[in-house]
XYZ file of C-alpha atoms in Angstrom:
690
model
C 4.887 7.005 -41.452
C 2.438 7.705 -38.514
C -0.469 5.566 -40.069
C 2.461 3.289 -40.700
C 3.661 2.908 -37.656
C -0.053 3.315 -36.193
C -0.979 -0.224 -38.225
C 2.121 -1.764 -37.271
C 0.844 -0.785 -33.754
C -2.373 -2.466 -34.278
C -1.081 -5.197 -35.483
C 1.554 -6.426 -32.480
C -1.758 -5.104 -30.700
C -4.100 -7.450 -31.796
C -1.305 -10.803 -32.352
C -0.008 -10.381 -28.320
C -4.319 -10.164 -27.672
C -4.880 -13.455 -29.436
C -1.934 -15.276 -27.729
C -2.991 -13.604 -24.133
C -6.411 -14.988 -24.725
C -5.899 -18.532 -25.697
C -3.505 -18.951 -22.564
C -6.353 -17.532 -20.453
C -8.875 -20.461 -22.359
C -6.121 -22.981 -21.427
C -6.287 -21.633 -17.672
C -9.444 -20.525 -17.364
C -12.105 -23.632 -17.571
C -15.116 -21.536 -18.869
C -13.955 -19.771 -20.952
C -14.012 -22.314 -25.016
C -12.153 -20.131 -27.529
C -11.566 -23.140 -30.261
C -10.081 -20.651 -33.150
C -7.526 -17.454 -33.191
C -10.469 -15.755 -35.692
C -12.467 -16.886 -32.198
C -9.914 -15.324 -30.191
C -9.516 -11.925 -32.870
C -12.544 -11.775 -32.724
C -13.647 -11.540 -28.532
C -10.410 -9.325 -28.507
C -12.192 -7.025 -31.070
C -15.638 -7.102 -28.148
C -13.554 -6.914 -25.035
C -12.493 -3.385 -26.718
C -15.902 -2.288 -27.607
C -17.341 -3.791 -24.537
C -14.523 -0.937 -23.123
C -16.609 1.548 -24.917
C -19.724 0.850 -23.844
C -18.895 0.685 -20.137
C -18.279 3.539 -20.177
C -20.634 5.225 -21.315
C -23.873 3.222 -19.928
C -21.500 4.123 -16.327
C -20.740 8.230 -16.566
C -24.624 8.379 -18.067
C -26.471 6.425 -15.962
C -24.114 4.955 -12.823
C -22.134 8.070 -11.484
C -24.924 9.363 -9.742
C -25.471 6.399 -7.915
C -23.493 5.962 -3.934
C -19.337 5.991 -4.341
C -19.778 2.495 -2.690
C -21.035 0.845 -5.629
C -18.564 1.952 -7.687
C -16.001 -1.343 -6.990
C -18.372 -3.203 -7.036
C -20.342 -1.954 -10.564
C -17.366 -1.296 -12.563
C -16.337 -5.460 -11.869
C -19.718 -6.629 -12.350
C -20.434 -4.176 -15.663
C -17.277 -5.075 -17.367
C -17.432 -8.902 -17.371
C -21.115 -9.039 -17.646
C -20.843 -6.868 -20.940
C -17.664 -9.115 -22.588
C -19.766 -12.582 -20.710
C -22.816 -11.025 -23.281
C -21.321 -10.268 -26.017
C -18.650 -13.230 -26.228
C -20.941 -15.317 -26.021
C -22.471 -14.185 -29.248
C -19.517 -14.753 -31.267
C -18.839 -18.414 -32.991
C -16.979 -20.940 -30.625
C -16.467 -18.858 -27.842
C -17.800 -19.793 -24.481
C -17.755 -17.593 -21.637
C -19.806 -19.438 -18.001
C -20.349 -16.162 -16.263
C -19.956 -13.060 -15.058
C -16.677 -13.869 -13.168
C -14.603 -15.784 -15.868
C -15.654 -11.677 -18.051
C -14.162 -10.444 -14.976
C -10.854 -12.526 -15.811
C -11.208 -10.841 -19.615
C -11.395 -8.172 -18.576
C -8.904 -7.680 -16.343
C -6.245 -9.910 -17.747
C -6.591 -8.038 -21.059
C -6.611 -4.497 -19.501
C -3.099 -5.394 -18.270
C -1.706 -6.904 -21.236
C -2.504 -3.938 -22.791
C -1.014 -1.416 -19.879
C 2.488 -3.390 -21.206
C 1.781 -3.262 -24.439
C 1.066 0.674 -24.232
C 4.358 0.989 -21.974
C 6.624 -0.824 -25.057
C 4.589 0.921 -27.850
C 4.600 4.454 -26.536
C 0.472 4.283 -26.530
C -1.465 8.116 -25.075
C -3.751 4.643 -22.909
C -3.836 7.158 -20.154
C -4.591 10.671 -21.945
C -7.806 8.946 -23.537
C -9.033 7.685 -20.509
C -8.550 11.447 -19.011
C -10.388 12.964 -22.506
C -13.282 9.620 -23.078
C -13.402 8.865 -19.336
C -12.222 12.029 -16.262
C -13.541 14.256 -18.397
C -16.934 13.239 -19.062
C -17.531 11.697 -15.574
C -16.826 15.549 -14.398
C -18.511 17.147 -16.519
C -21.517 15.509 -15.002
C -20.436 15.049 -11.847
C -17.977 17.977 -10.570
C -20.000 21.226 -10.881
C -16.927 22.429 -13.151
C -16.117 26.734 -12.023
C -16.459 28.422 -15.692
C -14.177 31.522 -15.747
C -11.289 32.960 -17.246
C -9.226 33.750 -13.891
C -6.466 31.502 -13.823
C -5.994 29.033 -11.247
C -2.248 27.528 -10.264
C -1.565 23.713 -10.652
C 2.223 23.445 -8.172
C 3.722 20.706 -9.366
C 6.517 19.151 -6.384
C 9.038 17.137 -7.258
C 11.046 15.643 -4.031
C 14.642 16.321 -3.259
C 15.282 17.047 -6.597
C 18.514 19.900 -6.703
C 18.158 23.198 -9.538
C 21.879 22.015 -10.278
C 20.382 18.558 -11.612
C 17.630 19.841 -12.980
C 18.818 21.913 -15.162
C 20.895 19.115 -16.407
C 18.138 16.393 -16.898
C 17.104 19.348 -18.949
C 20.300 19.466 -21.140
C 20.679 16.284 -21.295
C 16.268 14.800 -22.687
C 15.246 13.243 -19.446
C 12.673 15.304 -19.189
C 11.733 16.227 -22.285
C 7.871 18.558 -20.877
C 9.754 20.487 -19.595
C 12.803 21.637 -22.076
C 10.800 22.025 -24.790
C 8.623 24.547 -22.261
C 12.590 26.003 -21.241
C 13.333 25.741 -25.062
C 9.874 27.645 -26.367
C 10.533 30.306 -23.252
C 7.170 30.130 -21.840
C 8.774 29.141 -18.587
C 12.369 30.382 -16.469
C 14.152 28.698 -13.856
C 14.797 29.910 -10.440
C 17.080 28.290 -7.442
C 16.284 29.248 -3.413
C 17.674 28.273 -0.756
C 16.219 25.986 1.995
C 16.177 26.048 5.957
C 18.927 24.800 7.676
C 16.549 21.850 7.471
C 16.669 20.208 3.875
C 14.108 17.557 4.380
C 10.250 17.516 3.419
C 9.005 18.202 6.747
C 10.508 21.590 7.791
C 10.479 22.925 3.966
C 6.932 21.950 3.057
C 5.294 23.879 6.067
C 7.299 26.571 5.184
C 6.391 26.527 1.352
C 2.732 25.790 1.914
C 2.048 27.789 5.054
C 4.325 30.770 5.248
C 5.957 29.282 8.648
C 7.816 26.514 9.223
C 9.144 27.208 12.935
C 10.268 25.738 15.463
C 10.647 22.711 13.108
C 14.247 21.460 14.525
C 14.339 18.063 11.794
C 12.843 15.331 10.882
C 11.909 14.082 14.059
C 12.935 16.525 17.506
C 12.429 16.059 20.881
C 9.423 17.899 21.828
C 10.947 18.810 26.333
C 7.810 19.472 27.459
C 5.749 16.150 26.562
C 8.006 13.701 27.028
C 8.408 12.512 23.683
C 9.452 12.251 20.587
C 7.110 14.658 17.559
C 7.691 13.528 13.674
C 7.207 14.493 10.673
C 6.158 11.095 10.071
C 2.965 11.657 12.911
C -0.383 12.449 10.632
C -1.288 13.081 14.559
C 1.643 15.445 15.334
C 1.340 16.569 12.201
C -2.655 17.905 13.200
C -1.290 19.603 15.807
C 1.545 21.450 13.895
C -0.229 22.520 11.234
C -2.772 24.044 13.497
C 0.016 25.493 15.468
C 1.769 26.829 12.408
C -1.452 27.902 10.465
C -3.122 31.824 10.514
C -5.431 30.506 8.230
C -4.114 32.033 4.805
C -2.268 28.870 3.697
C -1.933 28.825 -0.129
C -4.480 26.060 -0.396
C -6.727 28.488 1.312
C -10.460 29.587 -0.391
C -10.871 25.869 -2.904
C -8.123 25.116 -2.724
C -6.610 20.828 -2.244
C -3.933 19.420 -1.673
C -2.825 15.833 -2.801
C -0.190 13.699 -1.062
C 1.664 16.918 1.154
C 2.740 16.227 4.991
C 1.168 19.746 5.252
C -2.504 20.770 3.508
C -1.342 24.703 3.504
C -5.679 25.035 4.341
C -6.462 23.174 1.989
C -10.625 22.689 1.450
C -10.215 19.521 0.240
C -7.205 16.986 1.469
C -5.707 13.586 -0.051
C -3.502 11.928 0.784
C -2.525 14.476 3.040
C -0.897 13.863 6.145
C -1.705 16.927 8.736
C -5.855 16.466 7.829
C -5.834 11.947 8.081
C -7.802 12.268 10.778
C -9.588 15.688 10.745
C -12.570 14.769 9.739
C -14.163 17.708 9.011
C -11.559 18.246 6.381
C -12.524 17.384 2.295
C -11.218 14.825 0.038
C -12.541 16.055 -3.364
C -15.948 14.308 -4.684
C -16.839 10.762 -3.782
C -16.644 10.819 -7.792
C -12.712 9.435 -7.954
C -13.803 6.162 -6.746
C -14.569 5.532 -10.264
C -10.884 4.975 -10.040
C -11.149 1.271 -8.570
C -12.651 -0.185 -11.890
C -11.152 -2.908 -13.859
C -9.140 -0.159 -16.748
C -7.072 2.018 -14.010
C -6.724 -1.461 -11.435
C -5.245 -3.808 -13.948
C -2.725 -0.453 -15.399
C -1.836 0.207 -11.566
C -1.025 -3.491 -10.964
C 0.275 -4.690 -13.730
C 2.749 -1.085 -13.450
C 3.399 -1.897 -9.801
C 4.958 -5.110 -10.309
C 6.656 -4.527 -13.857
C 8.344 -2.121 -11.331
C 9.025 -4.367 -8.939
C 11.380 -6.382 -11.350
C 12.359 -3.520 -12.822
C 13.899 -2.717 -9.406
C 15.018 -6.388 -8.780
C 17.416 -5.481 -11.812
C 18.271 -2.118 -11.559
C 19.590 -2.929 -8.218
C 21.791 -6.467 -9.679
C 22.882 -4.286 -12.245
C 24.154 -1.259 -9.562
C 26.142 -3.842 -8.031
C 27.405 -4.679 -11.342
C 28.919 -1.506 -12.094
C 30.474 -0.811 -9.014
C 28.977 2.047 -7.934
C 31.249 4.926 -5.569
C 28.308 4.544 -3.166
C 25.985 1.679 -1.668
C 23.811 1.049 1.211
C 22.607 -2.055 2.373
C 19.388 -0.955 2.576
C 18.869 -1.715 -1.138
C 17.391 -5.208 -0.678
C 14.942 -7.403 -2.248
C 11.827 -5.899 -0.678
C 12.973 -2.490 -0.765
C 11.402 -2.736 -5.039
C 7.858 -3.286 -3.189
C 8.014 0.065 -1.344
C 9.957 1.808 -4.995
C 6.802 0.825 -6.919
C 4.218 2.056 -4.330
C 6.094 5.659 -4.918
C 6.271 5.355 -8.962
C 3.905 4.687 -10.654
C 1.343 3.870 -7.946
C 1.093 6.732 -5.599
C 2.284 9.073 -8.207
C -0.431 7.742 -10.809
C -2.722 8.176 -8.483
C -1.931 11.470 -8.089
C -2.090 12.653 -11.206
C -5.413 11.177 -12.056
C -6.646 12.938 -9.068
C -4.875 16.394 -10.412
C -6.847 16.467 -13.579
C -9.417 15.819 -12.235
C -9.109 18.574 -9.587
C -8.277 20.529 -12.919
C -10.969 20.065 -14.964
C -13.527 20.692 -12.076
C -11.517 24.010 -12.251
C -10.210 23.921 -8.790
C -9.086 27.104 -8.213
C -5.382 26.358 -6.767
C -3.761 22.023 -6.856
C -0.742 21.439 -4.444
C 0.461 17.906 -4.912
C 3.850 16.132 -4.338
C 5.099 13.452 -6.871
C 8.175 11.603 -4.221
C 9.755 8.715 -6.612
C 13.131 10.877 -7.099
C 13.375 11.544 -4.096
C 13.217 8.180 -2.427
C 15.233 6.529 -5.572
C 17.724 8.747 -4.932
C 18.202 7.640 -1.273
C 18.791 3.520 -2.166
C 20.195 4.550 -5.991
C 21.692 8.029 -5.368
C 20.732 11.309 -6.673
C 22.271 10.551 -10.221
C 22.748 7.360 -10.402
C 21.190 5.887 -14.044
C 17.627 4.925 -12.183
C 17.465 8.109 -10.563
C 16.745 10.383 -14.012
C 14.451 7.674 -15.756
C 12.967 8.466 -12.764
C 12.494 12.402 -13.693
C 11.910 11.106 -16.996
C 8.439 9.147 -15.876
C 7.772 12.450 -13.276
C 8.155 14.247 -16.659
C 5.592 11.637 -18.391
C 3.545 12.578 -15.400
C 3.205 16.398 -16.403
C 2.800 15.677 -19.978
C -0.940 14.598 -18.975
C -1.702 16.710 -17.415
C -0.858 20.115 -19.442
C -2.848 18.115 -22.799
C -5.848 17.929 -20.214
C -4.821 21.726 -19.191
C -6.740 21.675 -23.337
C -10.533 20.695 -21.484
C -10.247 22.568 -18.415
C -13.083 25.528 -18.283
C -10.305 27.453 -17.241
C -6.690 28.452 -18.002
C -3.192 27.707 -15.408
C -0.765 28.796 -14.319
C 1.963 25.385 -14.118
C 4.398 25.833 -11.382
C 7.791 23.110 -10.997
C 9.119 23.243 -7.935
C 11.260 21.438 -5.148
C 11.547 21.837 -1.689
C 14.738 20.828 -1.220
C 17.080 18.650 -3.169
C 19.899 16.104 -1.786
C 23.254 15.686 -0.537
C 25.827 12.346 -1.485
C 28.381 10.300 0.089
C 28.957 7.475 1.683
C 27.310 6.725 5.111
C 28.842 7.905 8.156
C 29.291 4.338 9.856
C 30.958 3.768 6.271
C 33.596 6.050 6.878
C 34.299 6.484 9.864
C 33.982 2.703 11.537
C 31.176 4.277 13.672
C 27.376 5.192 13.986
C 26.288 8.618 15.696
C 25.174 6.598 17.702
C 27.612 4.352 18.696
C 30.335 7.678 18.876
C 27.878 9.422 21.274
C 27.431 6.342 23.326
C 31.703 6.396 23.592
C 31.597 10.008 24.729
C 29.347 9.830 27.649
C 30.623 6.853 29.587
C 28.011 4.228 30.186
C 24.968 6.376 30.193
C 21.409 4.961 28.809
C 21.515 5.851 25.430
C 17.905 6.211 22.084
C 18.374 6.079 18.678
C 16.403 6.847 16.317
C 19.130 6.998 12.761
C 16.850 5.644 10.135
C 12.978 7.852 8.654
C 11.763 4.450 6.309
C 9.975 7.029 4.229
C 8.598 4.454 2.159
C 6.783 2.456 4.933
C 5.167 6.647 5.816
C 3.629 6.165 2.397
C 2.054 3.177 2.984
C 1.085 3.933 6.154
C -1.018 7.035 5.545
C -2.414 5.766 2.039
C -3.771 2.730 3.857
C -4.775 5.106 6.731
C -6.566 7.053 3.804
C -8.516 4.400 2.643
C -9.875 3.467 6.111
C -10.758 6.464 7.359
C -13.579 7.152 3.979
C -16.717 7.559 4.631
C -17.406 3.959 2.061
C -18.522 0.967 2.897
C -15.080 -0.660 1.735
C -13.154 1.780 4.486
C -15.410 0.227 6.639
C -13.467 -4.300 5.632
C -10.580 -2.443 5.323
C -11.267 -1.131 9.102
C -12.235 -4.483 10.181
C -8.991 -6.127 8.368
C -6.077 -3.399 10.107
C -7.844 -3.442 12.987
C -4.270 -5.053 14.526
C -2.153 -2.459 13.248
C -4.489 1.019 13.508
C -4.125 3.432 15.963
C -6.945 6.467 16.493
C -7.073 5.570 12.786
C -3.718 5.784 11.746
C -2.810 2.400 10.439
C 1.293 1.633 11.507
C 3.669 -1.399 9.622
C 7.123 -1.371 9.535
C 10.501 -1.234 11.405
C 9.013 1.428 14.592
C 5.628 1.809 13.148
C 4.000 -0.761 15.535
C 5.151 -0.457 18.689
C 5.278 3.015 18.855
C 4.459 3.768 22.133
C 7.270 0.910 23.044
C 10.239 3.279 21.137
C 8.926 6.133 22.565
C 8.943 4.931 25.958
C 12.865 3.685 25.982
C 13.673 7.118 24.779
C 11.305 7.899 27.123
C 13.897 5.690 30.049
C 17.024 6.926 28.315
C 19.888 9.608 29.533
C 20.618 10.800 26.488
C 18.658 10.886 22.590
C 19.995 10.955 19.082
C 18.181 11.206 16.522
C 19.299 12.058 12.923
C 18.483 14.372 9.786
C 20.758 13.000 6.555
C 23.842 14.782 7.886
C 22.202 15.698 10.584
C 22.461 14.474 13.800
C 20.617 15.710 16.857
C 21.532 15.056 20.691
C 19.396 15.345 23.652
C 19.759 15.061 27.540
C 16.195 13.951 28.678
C 14.844 14.930 31.444
C 15.835 18.716 31.264
C 13.462 20.920 30.016
C 14.630 23.683 28.423
C 18.138 23.413 26.260
C 21.195 22.931 28.228
C 24.169 24.711 28.378
C 28.120 24.805 27.135
C 28.950 24.666 30.996
C 25.869 22.061 31.923
C 26.781 19.696 29.488
C 30.213 20.161 29.817
C 29.711 20.258 33.601
C 27.732 16.024 32.744
C 29.822 14.940 29.978
C 33.132 15.724 29.673
C 34.877 14.159 26.459
C 31.107 15.626 24.343
C 31.910 17.798 22.935
C 35.599 18.238 22.811
C 35.124 14.611 21.015
C 32.504 15.512 18.712
C 34.338 18.734 17.275
C 37.284 16.591 17.332
C 36.281 13.662 15.167
C 37.385 13.708 11.960
C 33.668 13.358 9.990
C 31.971 16.323 12.624
C 32.627 19.352 10.310
C 31.105 21.284 13.388
C 29.086 21.509 16.336
C 26.294 23.705 17.769
C 25.000 24.822 21.137
C 24.343 27.451 23.171
C 26.597 29.174 25.786
C 25.801 31.184 29.080
C 28.532 33.135 28.812
C 29.051 33.354 24.986
C 25.954 32.531 23.774
C 25.292 30.255 20.214
C 28.506 28.593 19.798
C 29.996 26.740 16.555
C 33.239 25.094 17.190
C 34.881 22.635 15.257
C 38.860 21.049 14.774
C 40.203 24.098 14.181
C 37.873 27.341 14.898
C 34.696 29.035 16.784
C 32.238 30.685 15.401
C 30.733 33.054 17.731
C 26.880 33.874 16.386
C 25.815 36.643 18.255
C 29.163 38.484 18.442
C 29.353 37.183 14.583
C 32.941 36.472 16.047
C 35.766 34.063 14.989
C 38.753 32.008 16.787
C 41.110 29.766 15.364
C 42.813 28.884 12.536
C 39.641 28.140 10.034
C 35.600 29.872 10.694
C 33.634 26.514 11.498
C 30.693 26.821 8.369
C 33.184 28.679 6.019
C 32.278 26.080 3.213
C 28.134 25.876 4.272
C 27.186 28.856 2.021
C 27.210 32.559 3.006
C 24.111 32.468 5.090
C 25.066 29.546 6.725
C 24.998 31.124 9.791
C 21.532 32.948 9.712
C 20.475 29.628 9.103
C 21.608 28.202 12.341
C 21.268 31.135 14.053
C 17.039 31.118 13.672
C 17.301 27.787 14.133
C 19.488 27.967 17.531
C 16.077 30.455 18.673
C 13.998 27.190 18.570
C 12.566 25.933 21.494
C 13.078 22.522 19.940
C 16.943 22.906 18.962
C 18.939 20.180 20.177
C 21.521 20.482 23.124
C 23.776 19.353 20.523
C 23.490 20.122 17.439
C 25.726 18.345 14.477
C 26.196 18.137 11.114
C 28.769 15.659 8.708
C 31.611 17.849 7.175
C 31.105 18.752 4.011
C 33.314 19.329 1.364
C 33.360 21.318 -1.389
C 35.948 19.860 -3.924
C 33.909 16.874 -4.184
C 30.379 18.731 -3.013
C 30.348 15.676 -0.566
C 29.743 14.767 2.333
C 28.581 11.689 4.851
C 25.251 10.936 6.017
C 23.919 9.876 9.072
C 21.171 7.036 8.017
C 21.691 4.229 5.452
C 21.123 6.226 2.859
C 23.537 7.458 -0.562
C 22.346 10.855 -0.727
C 20.357 11.966 2.179
C 19.014 15.611 3.620
C 18.308 17.535 6.365
C 21.420 19.368 6.563
C 23.827 22.351 5.489
C 25.652 21.718 2.220
C 26.114 21.009 -0.969
C 22.566 20.427 -3.520
C 20.404 19.705 -0.940
C 20.601 23.408 -0.222
C 19.311 24.312 -4.313
C 16.002 24.044 -5.201
C 14.404 25.487 -7.906
C 11.064 26.936 -9.054
C 10.180 26.699 -12.518
C 7.328 28.579 -13.412
C 5.472 31.104 -16.100
C 8.014 34.252 -17.513
C 3.892 35.356 -17.603
C 3.615 35.770 -13.092
C 6.018 38.198 -12.406
C 9.648 37.704 -12.506
C 12.001 36.440 -9.085
C 13.797 40.204 -8.822
C 16.052 39.537 -5.570
C 17.719 35.828 -4.323
C 14.887 33.906 -2.099
C 16.161 32.752 1.064
C 13.712 30.461 2.923
C 10.855 28.369 2.615
C 8.309 31.191 4.079
C 10.351 33.520 1.264
C 8.551 30.680 -0.882
C 5.517 31.176 0.404
C 5.256 34.770 -0.104
C 6.343 34.687 -4.093
C 3.363 31.928 -4.673
C 0.799 33.349 -2.554
C 1.616 36.827 -4.057
C 0.600 35.717 -7.659
C -2.047 33.397 -7.077
C -3.251 36.954 -4.406
C -2.431 38.951 -7.837
C -3.623 36.485 -10.549
C -7.055 35.577 -8.652
C -8.116 39.012 -6.770
C -7.503 37.934 -3.486
C -5.028 40.118 -0.957
C -1.126 40.108 -1.797
C 0.762 38.726 0.513
C 3.824 40.028 1.967
C 7.282 40.608 -1.206
C 9.967 37.608 -0.153
C 12.259 39.668 2.374
C 15.988 40.874 0.729
C 19.001 38.134 1.036
C 22.321 38.301 0.143
C 22.952 35.917 -3.262
C 22.616 32.192 -3.966
C 26.115 30.735 -4.190
C 26.814 29.544 -7.465
C 25.229 25.592 -7.666
């Protein structure tokens, strides 16, 4: 049956390639094909030319300067097709340019067929090209000491991870669980359940002073954001003690923070650090017809798929939808899904085949799509299936690695679902606050636009490489670049103007999922409840009594940290409750501890608010224009997971807070690889059930 299936697939490929070549001949003036038989022979020549090209490239040209790779790969491939094709009776190829067109077109067609027919094109490339190139250029580290691959699925809660396994959306990881090689451990985030707050905790063991996705720096008189490579460069230096999760030869791929990795690629915090390695120069081999054509084909296929699925969402009338899911969003989804995750996977496999001791890679496609389509939508589970496919590729490449590896899959936070605050209550947080401060000049920033962040980090990484191609890109992007950082998108290209508007305002309102941060500008330190009440007598009461606000955190000179709601007050310093109901009763047993720590930060806003959470429906509103969101307290956003091999020491106690995840992961690595042991996770109360 398997042989029959393969023969049918080969037949389909042959027919499609013949038709493609005949159509190409009708369009290209430099290509003549007189018959279907000649087209079939040319398709065979193309296949053989690809094999010959990679054999020649790996053995004779991979030692050349990497800036030659993009030119060499296209020219050499086109030349091979041109020369061999002209030996076929009835075929005329008049130049290398035509040969390149044939190569790129047939590769793109093969990429589409590979997806439809479930062909293992990527796995073959990993084995026949990547492995061979790494052997010659990568200086593999041959050892029996296991390495660690940390694969992060951004934004996936433990509850939905278990559901994805049970329903078969992630067959590779389901097999690991069912065969008993891996087990699931849930953990609880710190207050600010978002990547900018959790990754420094996981990778560096320290996320102090990270109040939210963005916050107001009272001393510097400016907004600090997790989307800014400049800010994260400074923050990592402040947070790191030099013993991050990826020190001593590790690699960071696609993260916000590097974890003290020796090599970083597509990593915000090290993008402007010229001293930090990015990885072997030969990674430029990815700029080849076979890879580029597949990436471009997948990219535009995903654009079309998003347009279709957005239409389907409207047709099935999902409970929650947002205006931000526009036709333009499709181009960002395709970037964060197949394009960036493909590049990450190629790089991770190359790292693994070199024997890098520890690699941490971020897969962000699910999180981004969940914001716009919903964390439980059909397309969100499709994205998890695609992510599982990448992990299957990595698993298969393990057989060729020069050392064994422990594969650990984890998430940094989950997501929670609900309407936008404005949809539910008729006014945004900005409008609500503006009405309570009686005409004060107000600045608000309520959207994160993480998709633009990924675009900019990809472009910034590209122009900062030490290649001639990078210099060309620098010229092309000069008008959008400042100090090595590319800034496209809303509130990106005019960042300085946004900072100036914030500095001129009396009130600054920021959002992070279901969390709102309110600062009174001009104060060098956090204002007290008494000071705010004197200046804006309607503000605190108006927020606390609003039906969409779950609680308000404020610090009193007389009573210390207080959490207020319409039905009660929680005094955090004395751990006492007055009124009809504890404002934090439905937010989990550790909510008060999380807020006490958050309130200790110098970056904590004057007023911190969280939307109202309904534990029966697991829903709460978000201040941003998103279906599913995260960044505060309430629901599945606070309960991510760690999926780890049972051969590692078992997790014997609940894990609360990202720094304790670091202690666990670092402890495993130190135990296996012989580094000084890290501290064990701190004891905490049992986590609430999902």
